[in-house]
PDB file of C-alpha atoms in Angstrom:
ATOM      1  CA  UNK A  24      13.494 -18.340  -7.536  1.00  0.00           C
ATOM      2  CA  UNK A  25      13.076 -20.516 -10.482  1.00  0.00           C
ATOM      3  CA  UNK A  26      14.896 -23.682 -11.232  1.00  0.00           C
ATOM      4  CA  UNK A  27      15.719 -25.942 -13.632  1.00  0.00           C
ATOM      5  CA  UNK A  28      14.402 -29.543 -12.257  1.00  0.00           C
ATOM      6  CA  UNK A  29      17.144 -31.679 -11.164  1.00  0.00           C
ATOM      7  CA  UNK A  30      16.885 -35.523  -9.924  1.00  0.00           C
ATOM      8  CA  UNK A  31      19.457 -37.944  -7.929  1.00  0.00           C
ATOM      9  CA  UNK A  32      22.010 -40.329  -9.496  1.00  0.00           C
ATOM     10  CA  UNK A  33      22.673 -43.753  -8.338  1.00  0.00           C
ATOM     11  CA  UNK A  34      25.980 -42.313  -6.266  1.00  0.00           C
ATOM     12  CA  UNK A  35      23.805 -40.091  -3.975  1.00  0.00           C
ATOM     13  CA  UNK A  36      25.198 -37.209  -5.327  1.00  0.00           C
ATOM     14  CA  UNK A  37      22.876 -33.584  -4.730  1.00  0.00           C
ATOM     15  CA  UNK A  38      21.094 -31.920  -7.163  1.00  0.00           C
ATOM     16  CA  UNK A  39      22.305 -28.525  -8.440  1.00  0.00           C
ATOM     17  CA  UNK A  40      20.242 -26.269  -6.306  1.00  0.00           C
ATOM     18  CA  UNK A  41      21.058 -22.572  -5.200  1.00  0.00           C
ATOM     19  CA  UNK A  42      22.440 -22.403  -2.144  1.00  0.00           C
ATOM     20  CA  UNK A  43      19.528 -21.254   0.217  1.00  0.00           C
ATOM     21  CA  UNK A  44      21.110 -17.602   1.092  1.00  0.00           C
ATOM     22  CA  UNK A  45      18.885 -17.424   4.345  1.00  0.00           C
ATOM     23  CA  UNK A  46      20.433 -20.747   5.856  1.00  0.00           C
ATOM     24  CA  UNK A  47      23.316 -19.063   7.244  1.00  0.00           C
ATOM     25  CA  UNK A  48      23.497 -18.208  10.494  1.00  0.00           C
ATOM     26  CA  UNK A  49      24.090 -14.516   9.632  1.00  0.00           C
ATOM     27  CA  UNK A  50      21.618 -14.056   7.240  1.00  0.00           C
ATOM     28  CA  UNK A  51      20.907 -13.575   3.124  1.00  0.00           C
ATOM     29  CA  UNK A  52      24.674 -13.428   2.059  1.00  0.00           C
ATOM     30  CA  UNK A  53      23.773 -12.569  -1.514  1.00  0.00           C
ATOM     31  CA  UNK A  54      22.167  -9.921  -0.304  1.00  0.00           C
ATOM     32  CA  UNK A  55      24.502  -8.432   1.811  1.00  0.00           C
ATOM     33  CA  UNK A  56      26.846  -8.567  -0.782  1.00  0.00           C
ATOM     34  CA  UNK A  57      25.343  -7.149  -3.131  1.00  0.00           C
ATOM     35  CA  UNK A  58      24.539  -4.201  -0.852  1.00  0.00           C
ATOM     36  CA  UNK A  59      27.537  -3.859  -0.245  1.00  0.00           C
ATOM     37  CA  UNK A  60      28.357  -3.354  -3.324  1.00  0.00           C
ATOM     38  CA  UNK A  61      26.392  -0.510  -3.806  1.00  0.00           C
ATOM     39  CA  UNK A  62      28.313   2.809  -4.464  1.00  0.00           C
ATOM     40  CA  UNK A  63      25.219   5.637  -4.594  1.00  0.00           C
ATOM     41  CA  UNK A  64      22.158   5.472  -2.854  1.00  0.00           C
ATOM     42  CA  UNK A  65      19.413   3.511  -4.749  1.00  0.00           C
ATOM     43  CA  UNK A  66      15.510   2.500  -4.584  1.00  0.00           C
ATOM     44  CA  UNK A  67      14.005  -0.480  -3.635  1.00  0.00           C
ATOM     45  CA  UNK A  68      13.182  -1.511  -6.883  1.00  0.00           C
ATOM     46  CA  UNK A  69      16.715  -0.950  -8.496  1.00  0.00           C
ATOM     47  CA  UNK A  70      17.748  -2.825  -5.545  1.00  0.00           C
ATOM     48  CA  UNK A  71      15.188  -5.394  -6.642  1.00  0.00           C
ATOM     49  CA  UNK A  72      16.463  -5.849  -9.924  1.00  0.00           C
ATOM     50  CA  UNK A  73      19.965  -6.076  -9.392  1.00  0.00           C
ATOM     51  CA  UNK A  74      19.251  -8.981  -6.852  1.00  0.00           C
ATOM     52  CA  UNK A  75      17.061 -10.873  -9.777  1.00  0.00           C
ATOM     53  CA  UNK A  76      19.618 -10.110 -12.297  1.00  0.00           C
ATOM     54  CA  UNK A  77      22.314 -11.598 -10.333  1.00  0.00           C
ATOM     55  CA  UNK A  78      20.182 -14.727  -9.494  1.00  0.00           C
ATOM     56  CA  UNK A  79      19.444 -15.482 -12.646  1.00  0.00           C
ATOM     57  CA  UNK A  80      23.080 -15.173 -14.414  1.00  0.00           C
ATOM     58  CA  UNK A  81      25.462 -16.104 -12.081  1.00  0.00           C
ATOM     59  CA  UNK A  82      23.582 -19.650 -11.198  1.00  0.00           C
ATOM     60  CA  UNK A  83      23.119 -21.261 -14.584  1.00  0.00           C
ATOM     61  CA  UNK A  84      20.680 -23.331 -12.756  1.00  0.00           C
ATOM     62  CA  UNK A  85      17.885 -20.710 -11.950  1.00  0.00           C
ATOM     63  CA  UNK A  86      15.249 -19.783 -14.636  1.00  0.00           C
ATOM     64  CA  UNK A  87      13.960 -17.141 -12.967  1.00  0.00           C
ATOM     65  CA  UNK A  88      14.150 -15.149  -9.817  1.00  0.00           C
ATOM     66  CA  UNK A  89      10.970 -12.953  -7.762  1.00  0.00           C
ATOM     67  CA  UNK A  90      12.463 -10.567  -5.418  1.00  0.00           C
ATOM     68  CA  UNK A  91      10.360  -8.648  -2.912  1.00  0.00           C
ATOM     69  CA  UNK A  92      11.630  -5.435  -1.050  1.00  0.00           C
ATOM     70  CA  UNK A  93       9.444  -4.091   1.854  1.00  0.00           C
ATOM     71  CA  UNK A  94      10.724  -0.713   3.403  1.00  0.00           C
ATOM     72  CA  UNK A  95      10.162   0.749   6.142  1.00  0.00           C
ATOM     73  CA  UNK A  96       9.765   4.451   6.253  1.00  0.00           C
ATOM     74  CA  UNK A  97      12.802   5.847   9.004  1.00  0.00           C
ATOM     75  CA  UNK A  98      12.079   9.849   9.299  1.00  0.00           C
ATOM     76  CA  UNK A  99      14.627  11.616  10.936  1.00  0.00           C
ATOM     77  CA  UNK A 100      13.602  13.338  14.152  1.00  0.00           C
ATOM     78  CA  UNK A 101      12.901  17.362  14.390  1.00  0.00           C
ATOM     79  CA  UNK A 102      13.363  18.414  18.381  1.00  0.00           C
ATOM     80  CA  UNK A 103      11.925  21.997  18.262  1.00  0.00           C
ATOM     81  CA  UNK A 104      11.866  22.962  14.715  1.00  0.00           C
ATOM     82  CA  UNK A 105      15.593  21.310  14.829  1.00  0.00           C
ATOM     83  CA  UNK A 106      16.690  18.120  12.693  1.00  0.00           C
ATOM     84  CA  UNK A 107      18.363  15.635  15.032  1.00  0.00           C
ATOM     85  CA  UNK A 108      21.759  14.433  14.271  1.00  0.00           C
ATOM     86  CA  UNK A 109      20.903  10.672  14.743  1.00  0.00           C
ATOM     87  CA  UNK A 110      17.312  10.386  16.002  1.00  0.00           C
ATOM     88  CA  UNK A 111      15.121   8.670  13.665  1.00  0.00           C
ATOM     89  CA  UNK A 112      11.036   7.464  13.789  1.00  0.00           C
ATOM     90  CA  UNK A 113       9.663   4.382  12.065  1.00  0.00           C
ATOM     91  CA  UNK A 114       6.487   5.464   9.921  1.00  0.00           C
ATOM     92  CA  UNK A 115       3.496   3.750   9.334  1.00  0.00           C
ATOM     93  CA  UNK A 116       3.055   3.331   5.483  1.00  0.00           C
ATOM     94  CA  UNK A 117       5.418   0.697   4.423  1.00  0.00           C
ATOM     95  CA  UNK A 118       6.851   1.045   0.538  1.00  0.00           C
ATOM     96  CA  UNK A 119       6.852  -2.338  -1.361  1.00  0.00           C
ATOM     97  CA  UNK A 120       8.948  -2.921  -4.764  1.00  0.00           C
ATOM     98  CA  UNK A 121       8.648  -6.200  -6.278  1.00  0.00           C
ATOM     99  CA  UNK A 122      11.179  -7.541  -9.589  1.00  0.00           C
ATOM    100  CA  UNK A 123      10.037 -10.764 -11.696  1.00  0.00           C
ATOM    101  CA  UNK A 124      12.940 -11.463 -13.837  1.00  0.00           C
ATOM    102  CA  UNK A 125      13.311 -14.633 -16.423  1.00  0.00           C
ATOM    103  CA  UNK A 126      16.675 -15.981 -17.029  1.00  0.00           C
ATOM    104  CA  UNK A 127      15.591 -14.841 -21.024  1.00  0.00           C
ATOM    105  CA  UNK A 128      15.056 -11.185 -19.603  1.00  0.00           C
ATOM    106  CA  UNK A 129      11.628 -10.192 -19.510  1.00  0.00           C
ATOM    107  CA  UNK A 130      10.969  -8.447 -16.987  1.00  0.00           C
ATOM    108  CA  UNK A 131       8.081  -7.039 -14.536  1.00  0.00           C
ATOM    109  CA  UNK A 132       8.624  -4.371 -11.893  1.00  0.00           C
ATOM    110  CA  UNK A 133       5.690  -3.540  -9.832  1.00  0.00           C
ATOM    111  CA  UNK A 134       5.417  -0.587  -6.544  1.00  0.00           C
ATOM    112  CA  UNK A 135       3.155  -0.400  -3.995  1.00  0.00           C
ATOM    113  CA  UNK A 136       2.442   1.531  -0.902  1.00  0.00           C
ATOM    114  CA  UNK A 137       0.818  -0.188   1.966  1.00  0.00           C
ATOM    115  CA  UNK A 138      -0.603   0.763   5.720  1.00  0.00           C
ATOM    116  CA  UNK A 139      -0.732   4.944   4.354  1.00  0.00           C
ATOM    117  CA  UNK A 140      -3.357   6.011   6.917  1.00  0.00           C
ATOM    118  CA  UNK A 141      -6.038   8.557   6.057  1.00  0.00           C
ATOM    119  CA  UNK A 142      -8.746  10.512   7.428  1.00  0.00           C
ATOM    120  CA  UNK A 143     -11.471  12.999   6.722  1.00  0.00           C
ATOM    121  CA  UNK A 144     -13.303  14.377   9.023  1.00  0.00           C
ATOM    122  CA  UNK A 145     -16.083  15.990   6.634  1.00  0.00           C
ATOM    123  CA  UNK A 146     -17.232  16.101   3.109  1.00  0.00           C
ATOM    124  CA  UNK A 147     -18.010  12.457   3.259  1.00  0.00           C
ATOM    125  CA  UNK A 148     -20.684  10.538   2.284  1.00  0.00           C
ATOM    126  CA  UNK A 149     -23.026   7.663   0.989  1.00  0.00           C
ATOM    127  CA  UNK A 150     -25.623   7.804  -1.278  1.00  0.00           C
ATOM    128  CA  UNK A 151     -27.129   6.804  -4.350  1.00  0.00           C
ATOM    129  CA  UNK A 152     -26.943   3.337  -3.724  1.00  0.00           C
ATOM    130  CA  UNK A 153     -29.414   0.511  -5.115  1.00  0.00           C
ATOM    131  CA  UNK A 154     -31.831   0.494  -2.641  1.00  0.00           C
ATOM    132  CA  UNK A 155     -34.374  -2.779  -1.860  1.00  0.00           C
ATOM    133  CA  UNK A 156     -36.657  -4.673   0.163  1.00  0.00           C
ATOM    134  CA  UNK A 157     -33.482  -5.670   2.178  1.00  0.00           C
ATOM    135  CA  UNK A 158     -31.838  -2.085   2.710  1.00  0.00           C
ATOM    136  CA  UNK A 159     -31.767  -0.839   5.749  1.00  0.00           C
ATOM    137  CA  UNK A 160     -28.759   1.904   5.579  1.00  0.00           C
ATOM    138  CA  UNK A 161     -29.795   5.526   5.148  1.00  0.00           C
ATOM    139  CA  UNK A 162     -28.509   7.861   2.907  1.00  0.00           C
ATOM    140  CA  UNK A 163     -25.789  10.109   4.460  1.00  0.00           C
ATOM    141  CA  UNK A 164     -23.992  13.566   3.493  1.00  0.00           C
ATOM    142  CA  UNK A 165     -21.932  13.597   6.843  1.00  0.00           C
ATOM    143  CA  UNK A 166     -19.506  11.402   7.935  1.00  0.00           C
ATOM    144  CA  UNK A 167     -16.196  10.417   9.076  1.00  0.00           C
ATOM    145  CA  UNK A 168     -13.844   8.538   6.854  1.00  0.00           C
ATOM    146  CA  UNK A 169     -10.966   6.765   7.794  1.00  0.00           C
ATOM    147  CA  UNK A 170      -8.843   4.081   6.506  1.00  0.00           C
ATOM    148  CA  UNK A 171      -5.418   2.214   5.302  1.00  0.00           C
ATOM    149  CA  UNK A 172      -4.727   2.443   1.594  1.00  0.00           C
ATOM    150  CA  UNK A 173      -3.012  -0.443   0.204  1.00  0.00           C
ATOM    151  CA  UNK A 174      -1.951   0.708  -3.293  1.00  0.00           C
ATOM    152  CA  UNK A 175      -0.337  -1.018  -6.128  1.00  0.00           C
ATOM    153  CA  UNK A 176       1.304  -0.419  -9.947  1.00  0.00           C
ATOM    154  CA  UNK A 177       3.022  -1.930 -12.324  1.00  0.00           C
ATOM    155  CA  UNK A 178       5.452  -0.299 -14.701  1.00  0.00           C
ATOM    156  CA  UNK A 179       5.309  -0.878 -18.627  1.00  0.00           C
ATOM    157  CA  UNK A 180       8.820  -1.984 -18.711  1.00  0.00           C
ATOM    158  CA  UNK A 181       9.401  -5.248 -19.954  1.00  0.00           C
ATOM    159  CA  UNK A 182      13.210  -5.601 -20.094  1.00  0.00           C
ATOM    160  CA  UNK A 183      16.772  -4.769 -18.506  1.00  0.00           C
ATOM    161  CA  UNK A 184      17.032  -2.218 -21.228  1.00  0.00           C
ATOM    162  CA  UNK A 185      14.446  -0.331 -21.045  1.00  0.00           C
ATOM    163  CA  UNK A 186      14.677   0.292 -17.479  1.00  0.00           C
ATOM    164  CA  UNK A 187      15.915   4.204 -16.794  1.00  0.00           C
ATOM    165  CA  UNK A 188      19.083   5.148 -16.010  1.00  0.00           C
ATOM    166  CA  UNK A 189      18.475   7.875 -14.165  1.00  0.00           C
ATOM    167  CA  UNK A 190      19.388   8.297 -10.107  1.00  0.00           C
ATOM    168  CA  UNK A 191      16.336   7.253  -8.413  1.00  0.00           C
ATOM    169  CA  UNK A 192      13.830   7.476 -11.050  1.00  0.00           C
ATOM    170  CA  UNK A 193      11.355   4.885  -8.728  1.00  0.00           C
ATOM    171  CA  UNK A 194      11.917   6.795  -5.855  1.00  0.00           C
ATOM    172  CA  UNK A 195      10.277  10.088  -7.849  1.00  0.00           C
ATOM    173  CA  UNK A 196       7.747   8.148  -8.954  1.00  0.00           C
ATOM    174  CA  UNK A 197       7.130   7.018  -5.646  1.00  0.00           C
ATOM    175  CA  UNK A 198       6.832  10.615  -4.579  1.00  0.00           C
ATOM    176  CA  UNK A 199       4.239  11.247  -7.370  1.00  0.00           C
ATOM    177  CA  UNK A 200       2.203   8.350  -6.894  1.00  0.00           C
ATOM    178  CA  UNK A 201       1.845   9.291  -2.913  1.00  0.00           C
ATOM    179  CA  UNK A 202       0.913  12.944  -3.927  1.00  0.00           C
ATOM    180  CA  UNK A 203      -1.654  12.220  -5.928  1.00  0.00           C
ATOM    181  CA  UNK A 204      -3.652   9.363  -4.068  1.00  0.00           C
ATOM    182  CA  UNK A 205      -3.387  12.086  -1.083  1.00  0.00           C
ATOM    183  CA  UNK A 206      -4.533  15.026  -2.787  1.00  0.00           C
ATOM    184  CA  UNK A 207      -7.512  13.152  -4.689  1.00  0.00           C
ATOM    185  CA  UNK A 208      -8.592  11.610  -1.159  1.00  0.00           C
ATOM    186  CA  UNK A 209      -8.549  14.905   0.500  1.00  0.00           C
ATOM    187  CA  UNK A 210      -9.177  17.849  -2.222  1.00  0.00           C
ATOM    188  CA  UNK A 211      -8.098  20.852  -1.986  1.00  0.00           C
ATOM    189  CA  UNK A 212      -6.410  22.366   1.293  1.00  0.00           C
ATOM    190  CA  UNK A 213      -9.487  24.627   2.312  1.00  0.00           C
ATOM    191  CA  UNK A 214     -12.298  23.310   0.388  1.00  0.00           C
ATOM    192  CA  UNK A 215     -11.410  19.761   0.160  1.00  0.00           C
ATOM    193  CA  UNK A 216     -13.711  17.516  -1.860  1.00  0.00           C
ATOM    194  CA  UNK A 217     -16.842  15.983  -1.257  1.00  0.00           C
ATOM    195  CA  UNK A 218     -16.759  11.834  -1.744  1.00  0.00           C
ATOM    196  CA  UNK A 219     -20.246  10.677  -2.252  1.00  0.00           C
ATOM    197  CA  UNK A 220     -18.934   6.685  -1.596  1.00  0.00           C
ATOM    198  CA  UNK A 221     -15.775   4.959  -0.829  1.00  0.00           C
ATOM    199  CA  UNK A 222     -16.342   3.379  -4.244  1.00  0.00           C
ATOM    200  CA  UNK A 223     -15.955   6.881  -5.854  1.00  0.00           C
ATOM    201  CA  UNK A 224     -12.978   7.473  -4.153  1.00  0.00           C
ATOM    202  CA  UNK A 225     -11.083   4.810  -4.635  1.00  0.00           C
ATOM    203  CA  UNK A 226     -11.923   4.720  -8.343  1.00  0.00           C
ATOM    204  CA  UNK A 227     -10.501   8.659  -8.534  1.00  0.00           C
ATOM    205  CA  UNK A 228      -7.788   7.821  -6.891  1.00  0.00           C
ATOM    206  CA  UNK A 229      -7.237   4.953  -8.857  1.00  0.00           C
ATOM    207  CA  UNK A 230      -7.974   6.833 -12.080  1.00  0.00           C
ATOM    208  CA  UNK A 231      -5.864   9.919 -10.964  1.00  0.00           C
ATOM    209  CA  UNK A 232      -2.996   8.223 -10.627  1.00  0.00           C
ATOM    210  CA  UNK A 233      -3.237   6.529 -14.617  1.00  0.00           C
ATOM    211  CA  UNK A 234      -3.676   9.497 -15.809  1.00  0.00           C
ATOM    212  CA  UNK A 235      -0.801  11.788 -13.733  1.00  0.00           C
ATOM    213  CA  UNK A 236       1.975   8.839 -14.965  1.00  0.00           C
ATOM    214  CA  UNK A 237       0.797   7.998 -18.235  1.00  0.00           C
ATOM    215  CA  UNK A 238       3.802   6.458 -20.242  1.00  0.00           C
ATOM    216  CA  UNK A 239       4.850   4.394 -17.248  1.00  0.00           C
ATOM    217  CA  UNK A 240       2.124   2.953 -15.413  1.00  0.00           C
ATOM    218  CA  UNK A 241       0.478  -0.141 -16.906  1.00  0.00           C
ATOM    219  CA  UNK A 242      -1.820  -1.548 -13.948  1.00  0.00           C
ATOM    220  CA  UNK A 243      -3.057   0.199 -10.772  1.00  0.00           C
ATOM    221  CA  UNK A 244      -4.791  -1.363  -8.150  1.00  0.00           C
ATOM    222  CA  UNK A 245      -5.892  -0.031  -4.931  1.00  0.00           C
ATOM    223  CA  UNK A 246      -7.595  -1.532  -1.652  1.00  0.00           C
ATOM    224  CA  UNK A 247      -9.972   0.155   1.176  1.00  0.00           C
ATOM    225  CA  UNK A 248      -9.859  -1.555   3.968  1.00  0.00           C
ATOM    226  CA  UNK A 249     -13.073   0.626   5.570  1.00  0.00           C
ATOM    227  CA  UNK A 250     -13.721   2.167   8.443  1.00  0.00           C
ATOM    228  CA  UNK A 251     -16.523   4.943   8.469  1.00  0.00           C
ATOM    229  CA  UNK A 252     -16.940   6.545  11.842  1.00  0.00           C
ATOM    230  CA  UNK A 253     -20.404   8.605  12.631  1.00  0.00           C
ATOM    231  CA  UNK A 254     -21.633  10.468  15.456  1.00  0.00           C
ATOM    232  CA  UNK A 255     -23.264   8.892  18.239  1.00  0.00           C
ATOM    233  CA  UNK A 256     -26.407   9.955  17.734  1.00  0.00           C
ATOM    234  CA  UNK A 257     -26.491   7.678  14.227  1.00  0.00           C
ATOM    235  CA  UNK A 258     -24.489   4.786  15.469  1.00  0.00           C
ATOM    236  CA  UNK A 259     -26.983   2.204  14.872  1.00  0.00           C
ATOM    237  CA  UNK A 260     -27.507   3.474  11.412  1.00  0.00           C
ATOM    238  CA  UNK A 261     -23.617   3.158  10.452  1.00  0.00           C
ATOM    239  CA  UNK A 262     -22.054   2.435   7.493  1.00  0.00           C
ATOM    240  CA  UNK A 263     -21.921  -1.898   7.573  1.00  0.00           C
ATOM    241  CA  UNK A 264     -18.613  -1.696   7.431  1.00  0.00           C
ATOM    242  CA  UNK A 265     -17.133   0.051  10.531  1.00  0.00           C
ATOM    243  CA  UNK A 266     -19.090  -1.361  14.078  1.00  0.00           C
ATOM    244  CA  UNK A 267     -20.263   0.953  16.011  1.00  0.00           C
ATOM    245  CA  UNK A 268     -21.800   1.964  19.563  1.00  0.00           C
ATOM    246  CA  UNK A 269     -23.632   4.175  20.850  1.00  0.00           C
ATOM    247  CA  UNK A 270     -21.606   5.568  23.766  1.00  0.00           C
ATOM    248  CA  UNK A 271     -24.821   5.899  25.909  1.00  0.00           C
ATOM    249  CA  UNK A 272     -25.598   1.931  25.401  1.00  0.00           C
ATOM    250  CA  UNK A 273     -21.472   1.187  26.535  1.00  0.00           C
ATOM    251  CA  UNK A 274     -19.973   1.224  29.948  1.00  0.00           C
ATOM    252  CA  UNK A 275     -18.475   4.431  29.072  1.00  0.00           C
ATOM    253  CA  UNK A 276     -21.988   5.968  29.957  1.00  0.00           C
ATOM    254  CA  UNK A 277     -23.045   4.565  33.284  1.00  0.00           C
ATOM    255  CA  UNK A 278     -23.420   5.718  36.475  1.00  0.00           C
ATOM    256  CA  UNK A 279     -23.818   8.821  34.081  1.00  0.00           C
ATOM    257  CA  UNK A 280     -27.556   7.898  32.638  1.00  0.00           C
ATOM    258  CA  UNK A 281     -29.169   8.735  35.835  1.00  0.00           C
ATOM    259  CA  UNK A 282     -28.876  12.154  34.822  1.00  0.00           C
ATOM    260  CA  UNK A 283     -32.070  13.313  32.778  1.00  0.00           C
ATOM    261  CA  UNK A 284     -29.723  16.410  32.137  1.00  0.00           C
ATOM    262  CA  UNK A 285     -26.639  14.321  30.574  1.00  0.00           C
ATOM    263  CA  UNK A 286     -27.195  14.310  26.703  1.00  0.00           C
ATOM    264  CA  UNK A 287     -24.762  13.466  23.982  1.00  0.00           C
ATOM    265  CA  UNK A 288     -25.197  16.121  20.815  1.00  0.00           C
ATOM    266  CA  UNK A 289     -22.648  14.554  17.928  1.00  0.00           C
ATOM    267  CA  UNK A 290     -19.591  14.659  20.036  1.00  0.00           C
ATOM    268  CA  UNK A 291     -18.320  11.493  20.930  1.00  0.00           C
ATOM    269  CA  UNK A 292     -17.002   9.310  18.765  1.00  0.00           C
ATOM    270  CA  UNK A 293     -16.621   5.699  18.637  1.00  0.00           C
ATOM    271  CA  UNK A 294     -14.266   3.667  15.479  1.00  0.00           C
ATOM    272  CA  UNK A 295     -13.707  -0.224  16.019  1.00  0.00           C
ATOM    273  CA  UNK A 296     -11.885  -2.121  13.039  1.00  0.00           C
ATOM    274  CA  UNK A 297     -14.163  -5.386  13.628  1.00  0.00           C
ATOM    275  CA  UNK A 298     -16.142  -5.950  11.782  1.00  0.00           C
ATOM    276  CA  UNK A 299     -15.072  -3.858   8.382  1.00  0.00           C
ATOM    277  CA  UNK A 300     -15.670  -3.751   4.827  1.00  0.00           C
ATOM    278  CA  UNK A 301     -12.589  -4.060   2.187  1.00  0.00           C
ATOM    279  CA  UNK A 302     -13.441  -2.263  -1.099  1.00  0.00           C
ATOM    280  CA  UNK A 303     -11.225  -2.509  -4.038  1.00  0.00           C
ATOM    281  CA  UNK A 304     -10.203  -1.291  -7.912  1.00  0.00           C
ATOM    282  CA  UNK A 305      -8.052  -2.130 -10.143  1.00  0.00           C
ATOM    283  CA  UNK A 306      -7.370  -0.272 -13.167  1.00  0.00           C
ATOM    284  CA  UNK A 307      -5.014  -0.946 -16.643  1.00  0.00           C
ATOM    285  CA  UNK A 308      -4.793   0.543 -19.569  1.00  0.00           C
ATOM    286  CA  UNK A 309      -6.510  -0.651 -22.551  1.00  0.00           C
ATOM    287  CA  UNK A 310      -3.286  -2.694 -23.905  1.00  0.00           C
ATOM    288  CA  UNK A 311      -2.664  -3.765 -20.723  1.00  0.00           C
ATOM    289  CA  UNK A 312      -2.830  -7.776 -20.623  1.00  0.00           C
ATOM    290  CA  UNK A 313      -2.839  -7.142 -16.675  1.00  0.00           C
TER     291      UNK A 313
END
């Protein structure tokens, strides 16, 4: 939060600062509160805003607030084909919502998605890359793809009032947002859809999603971190961004090597996240003033 700058008098007396809601021994009291107050179900970002909005009005003080929700994804439990009546799972992909709100009410509301893990295990590529004096990689049509998306937007609302008023509008677009960096990563269900780079990928995805939410979405920005798995066979060849080992050359394979009969044929498979390649996009519209 934002505030007005506030110096000592000659008694001693304390500036007039916020009181710091995470001193207590039981936590953010504001924030509790506020939950509490909270009649219907909401979204992280509505949340978001209401926390900003009361920071910035009821403490004449504060200037501006920046509230950051990160929430974590509980699915309820299914024990054969059956939902549970209290079990819940914690989910990987975490869903971020962040408010910046001025005391003179402009506004910025931004989403994100972060940790959603993906794979293909086809219909992946690299090629048509600059090649040089100091390229060693080979062109490739087969590979493995795996990684964590980290995926973020902003909204084009600019105010309190032109914020929608309707149940759970963030959580919908949300929803969308999810669907369509899935379905553009993977293609269609049978055919899928062949990704000549990462750096294709991520700019359809990127791309995609502009386009799908058009009179909302002002900035969209996602981030690769890459991991590209390949057979054994062309492990020393890998992409420079995922390391890996040829299972024959690890301690997986001995005692086994002996045997002129023993031969891998592309079926072992070997991903470490060290060291790896981060790739990212960011797209806005062209009013955007990102």
């Amino acid at each position: 939060m934002g505030c007005e700058k506030k110096t000592w008098n000659l008694h001693g007396s304390a500036p007039q600062y916020v009181p710091y809601p995470y001193g207590a021994p039981k936590g953010p009291q504001d924030v509790y509160v506020k939950a509490k107050e909270c009649l219907k179900q909401t979204t992280a970002e509505d949340f978001a805003i209401l926390l900003a909005r009361h920071f910035t009005s009821f403490y004449k003080q504060v200037t501006g607030a920046i509230v950051k929700i990160v929430e974590k994804p509980w699915k309820r439990v299914y024990i054969d084909g059956q939902p549970h009546t209290h079990g819940f799972e914690l989910g990987s992909e975490k869903h971020v919502a962040e408010v910046v709100l001025s005391k003179s009410g402009v506004l910025k509301v931004s989403s994100g998605i972060e940790d959603l893990a993906l794979l293909k295990t086809t219909q992946s590529g690299f090629e048509g890359f600059i090649r040089d004096k100091y390229t060693l990689l080979p062109e490739t049509r087969e590979r493995l793809l795996a990684t964590a998306v980290t995926a973020t937007w902003r909204y084009t609302f600019d105010n309190l009032l032109s914020i929608p008023t309707k149940p759970l509008y963030f959580a919908e677009r949300y929803s969308e947002v999810r669907k369509v960096l899935v379905d553009t990563f993977f293609g269609a269900p049978i055919e899928g859809v062949y990704s000549p780079s990462v750096q294709s990928t991520l700019y359809q995805m990127a791309n995609a999603v502009l386009n799908k939410l058009v009179p909302t979405l002002l900035v969209f920005s996602c981030l690769f971190p890459c991991c590209v798995i390949n057979t054994t066979e062309n492990a020393k060849s890998a992409f420079p961004s995922c390391k890996l080992t040829k299972c024959a050359e690890s301690k997986c394979g001995q005692g086994l090597m002996d045997d002129t009969n023993f031969q891998f044929a592309d079926d072992v498979y070997l991903p470490t996240d060290e060291p790896h390649g981060s790739i990212e996009a960011s797209l806005s519209r062209l009013h955007s003033k990102m």
